[in-house]
Tab-separated table of C-alpha atoms in Angstrom:
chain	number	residue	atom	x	y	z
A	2	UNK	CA	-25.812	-22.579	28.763
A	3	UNK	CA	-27.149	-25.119	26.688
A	4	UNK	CA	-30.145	-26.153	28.967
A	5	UNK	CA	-32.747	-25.609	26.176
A	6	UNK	CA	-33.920	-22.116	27.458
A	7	UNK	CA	-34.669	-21.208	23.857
A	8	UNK	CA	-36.456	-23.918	22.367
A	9	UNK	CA	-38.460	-24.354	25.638
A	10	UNK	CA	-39.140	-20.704	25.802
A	11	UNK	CA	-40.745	-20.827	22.426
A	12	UNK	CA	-42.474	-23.918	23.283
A	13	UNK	CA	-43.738	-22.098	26.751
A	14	UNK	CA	-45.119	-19.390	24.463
A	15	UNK	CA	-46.906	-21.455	21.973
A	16	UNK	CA	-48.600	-23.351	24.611
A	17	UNK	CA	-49.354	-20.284	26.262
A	18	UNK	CA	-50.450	-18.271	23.105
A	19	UNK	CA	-47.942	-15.267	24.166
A	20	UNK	CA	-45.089	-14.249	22.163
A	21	UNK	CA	-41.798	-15.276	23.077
A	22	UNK	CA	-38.399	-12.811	23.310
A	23	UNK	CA	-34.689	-13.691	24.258
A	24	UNK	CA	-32.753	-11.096	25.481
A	25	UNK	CA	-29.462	-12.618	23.754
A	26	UNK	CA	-31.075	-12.089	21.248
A	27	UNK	CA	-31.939	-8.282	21.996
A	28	UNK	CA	-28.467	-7.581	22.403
A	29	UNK	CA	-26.929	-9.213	19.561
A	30	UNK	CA	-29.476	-7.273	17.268
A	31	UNK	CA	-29.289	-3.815	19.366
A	32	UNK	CA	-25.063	-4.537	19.023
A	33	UNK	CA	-24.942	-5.595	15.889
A	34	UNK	CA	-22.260	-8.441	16.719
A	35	UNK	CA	-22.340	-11.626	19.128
A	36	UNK	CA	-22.205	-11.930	22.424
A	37	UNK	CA	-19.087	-13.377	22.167
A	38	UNK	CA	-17.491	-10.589	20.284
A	39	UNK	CA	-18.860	-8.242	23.192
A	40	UNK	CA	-17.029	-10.255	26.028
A	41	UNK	CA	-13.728	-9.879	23.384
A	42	UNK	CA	-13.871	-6.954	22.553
A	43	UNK	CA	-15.446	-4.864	25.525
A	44	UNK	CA	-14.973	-7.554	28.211
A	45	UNK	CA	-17.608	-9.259	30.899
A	46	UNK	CA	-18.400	-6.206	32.986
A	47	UNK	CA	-19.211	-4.092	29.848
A	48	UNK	CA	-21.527	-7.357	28.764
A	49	UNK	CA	-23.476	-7.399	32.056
A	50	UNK	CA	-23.897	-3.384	31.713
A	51	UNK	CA	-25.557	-4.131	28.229
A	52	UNK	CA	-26.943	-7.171	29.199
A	53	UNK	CA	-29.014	-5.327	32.295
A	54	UNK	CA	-30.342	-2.734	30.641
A	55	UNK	CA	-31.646	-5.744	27.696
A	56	UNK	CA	-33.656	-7.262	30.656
A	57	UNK	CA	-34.665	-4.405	31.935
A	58	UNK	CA	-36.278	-3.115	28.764
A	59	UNK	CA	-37.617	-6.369	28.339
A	60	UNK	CA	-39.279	-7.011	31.795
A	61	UNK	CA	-41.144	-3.461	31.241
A	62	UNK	CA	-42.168	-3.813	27.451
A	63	UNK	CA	-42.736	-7.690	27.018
A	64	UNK	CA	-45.651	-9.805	28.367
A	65	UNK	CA	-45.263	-13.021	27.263
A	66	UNK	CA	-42.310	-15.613	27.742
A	67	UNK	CA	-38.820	-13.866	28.021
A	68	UNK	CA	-35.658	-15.959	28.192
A	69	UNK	CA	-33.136	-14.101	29.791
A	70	UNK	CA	-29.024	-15.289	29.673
A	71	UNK	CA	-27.565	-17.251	31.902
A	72	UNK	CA	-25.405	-14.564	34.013
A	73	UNK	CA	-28.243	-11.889	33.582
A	74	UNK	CA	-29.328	-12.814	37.417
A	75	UNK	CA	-25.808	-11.828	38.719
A	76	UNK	CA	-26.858	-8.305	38.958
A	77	UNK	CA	-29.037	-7.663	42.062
A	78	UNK	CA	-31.152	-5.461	40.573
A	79	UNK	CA	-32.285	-7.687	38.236
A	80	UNK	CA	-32.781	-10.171	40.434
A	81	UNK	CA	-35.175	-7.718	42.118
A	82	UNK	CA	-37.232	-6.920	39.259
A	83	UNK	CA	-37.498	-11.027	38.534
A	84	UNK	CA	-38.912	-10.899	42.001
A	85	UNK	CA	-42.593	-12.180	41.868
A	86	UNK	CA	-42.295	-12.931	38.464
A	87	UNK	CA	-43.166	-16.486	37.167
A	88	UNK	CA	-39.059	-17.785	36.774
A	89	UNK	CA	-38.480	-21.176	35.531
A	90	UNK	CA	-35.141	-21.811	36.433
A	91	UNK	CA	-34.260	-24.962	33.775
A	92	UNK	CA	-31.286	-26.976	35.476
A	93	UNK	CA	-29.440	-29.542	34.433
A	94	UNK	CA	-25.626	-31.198	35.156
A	95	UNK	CA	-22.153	-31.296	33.517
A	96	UNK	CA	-22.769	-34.076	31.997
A	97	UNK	CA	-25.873	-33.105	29.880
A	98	UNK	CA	-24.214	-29.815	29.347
A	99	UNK	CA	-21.543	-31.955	27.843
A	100	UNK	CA	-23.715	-34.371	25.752
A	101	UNK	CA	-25.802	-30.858	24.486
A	102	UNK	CA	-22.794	-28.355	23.753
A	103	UNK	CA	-20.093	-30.215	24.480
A	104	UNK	CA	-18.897	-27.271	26.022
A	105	UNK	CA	-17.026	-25.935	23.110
A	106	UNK	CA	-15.329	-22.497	22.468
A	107	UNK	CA	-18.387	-20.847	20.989
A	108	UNK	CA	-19.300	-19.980	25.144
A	109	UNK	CA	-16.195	-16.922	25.879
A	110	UNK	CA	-16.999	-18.095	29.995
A	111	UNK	CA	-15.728	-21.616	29.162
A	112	UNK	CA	-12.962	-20.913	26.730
A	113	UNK	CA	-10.902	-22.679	29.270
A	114	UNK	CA	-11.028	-26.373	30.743
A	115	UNK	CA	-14.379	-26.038	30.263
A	116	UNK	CA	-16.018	-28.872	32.886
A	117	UNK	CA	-14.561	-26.843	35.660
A	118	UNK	CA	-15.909	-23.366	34.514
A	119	UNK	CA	-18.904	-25.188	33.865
A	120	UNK	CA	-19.391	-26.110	37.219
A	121	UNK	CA	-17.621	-23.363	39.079
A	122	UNK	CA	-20.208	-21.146	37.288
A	123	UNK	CA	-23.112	-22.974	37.945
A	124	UNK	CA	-21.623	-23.160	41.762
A	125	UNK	CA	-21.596	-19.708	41.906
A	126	UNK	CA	-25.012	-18.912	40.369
A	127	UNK	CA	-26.978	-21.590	41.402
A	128	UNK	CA	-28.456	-20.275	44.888
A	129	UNK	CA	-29.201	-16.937	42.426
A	130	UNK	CA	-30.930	-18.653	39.741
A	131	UNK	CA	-32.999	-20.393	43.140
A	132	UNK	CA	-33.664	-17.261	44.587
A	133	UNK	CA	-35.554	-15.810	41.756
A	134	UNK	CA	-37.276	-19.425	40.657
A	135	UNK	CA	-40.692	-20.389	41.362
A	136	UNK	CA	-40.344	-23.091	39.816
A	137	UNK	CA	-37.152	-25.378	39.015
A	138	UNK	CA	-37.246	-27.954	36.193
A	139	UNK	CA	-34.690	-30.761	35.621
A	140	UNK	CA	-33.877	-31.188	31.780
A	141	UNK	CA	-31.643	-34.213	31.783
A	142	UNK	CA	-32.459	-36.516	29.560
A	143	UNK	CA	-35.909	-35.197	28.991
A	144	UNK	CA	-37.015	-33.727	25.727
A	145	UNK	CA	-38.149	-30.088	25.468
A	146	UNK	CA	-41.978	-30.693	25.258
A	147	UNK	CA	-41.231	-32.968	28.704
A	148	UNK	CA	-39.622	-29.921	30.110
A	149	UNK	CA	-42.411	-27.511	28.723
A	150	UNK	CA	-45.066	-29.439	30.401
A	151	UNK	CA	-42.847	-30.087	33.436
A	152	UNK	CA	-42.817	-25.959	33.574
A	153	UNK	CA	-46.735	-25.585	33.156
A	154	UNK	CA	-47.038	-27.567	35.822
A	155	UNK	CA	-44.898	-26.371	38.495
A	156	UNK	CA	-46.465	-22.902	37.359
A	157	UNK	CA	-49.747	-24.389	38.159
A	158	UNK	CA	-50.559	-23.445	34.104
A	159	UNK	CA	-51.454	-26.691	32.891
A	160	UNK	CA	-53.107	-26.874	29.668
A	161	UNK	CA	-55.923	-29.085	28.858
């Protein structure tokens, strides 16, 4: 949350010359509300329901750079179709995460003392989002064409 997934992914893209999809963004559009609304109104579980079938849909009919959420690799079968892919996992601490959302409201998983969800979430998700990287990129205190090129790199896709 708040890493720069986003604005990287659309910088990965450009650089790349591919087109660039979120699948937030699938979801809100295929829902018609936010994602936040969802986890009100319907709850986690029936999020991560919607949320796999977004990445799933995604990983078969998008070539480019896809950004996927930040809990989308709790579902194991996900996490086997990332398998061989080219994942950038982007990390960063609490305190950047602080500093860049300031951990407000807005994100339904940290509605409450929001440091500790912070990092009791990235505790348990950490060794998931490493399992399915082949690359992981710090983004503390780095700007988002640092990161981007940090990325191409570690992918071995540098660009000239």
């Amino acid at each position: 949350m708040g890493v720069g997934k986003s604005t990287v992914g659309q910088l990965l893209a450009e650089r790349l010359g591919v087109g660039y999809r979120d699948t937030d963004d699938d979801i809100v559009a295929a829902q018609g509300r936010s994602i936040a609304e969802i986890f009100v109104d319907e709850g986690e579980s029936a999020f991560r329901a919607i949320e796999k079938q977004a990445v799933r849909a995604a990983l078969a009919g998008h070539e480019g750079v896809l950004a996927l959420g930040g809990g989308a690799v709790l579902d194991a079968d996900t996490r086997a179709l990332l398998a061989g892919q080219r994942v950038v996992y982007l990390s960063m601490d609490v305190e950047e995460a602080v500093r860049r959302t300031g951990l407000n409201a807005a994100r339904p998983l940290l509605a409450v003392n929001p440091r500790k969800q912070w990092r009791e979430l990235m505790e348990a998700r950490r060794h998931l989002y490493e399992e399915v990287a082949a690359a992981v990129v710090a983004t503390d205190g780095r700007t988002p064409e640092e990161v981007t090129r940090s990325a191409l790199d570690a992918l071995e896709m540098k660009q000239a």
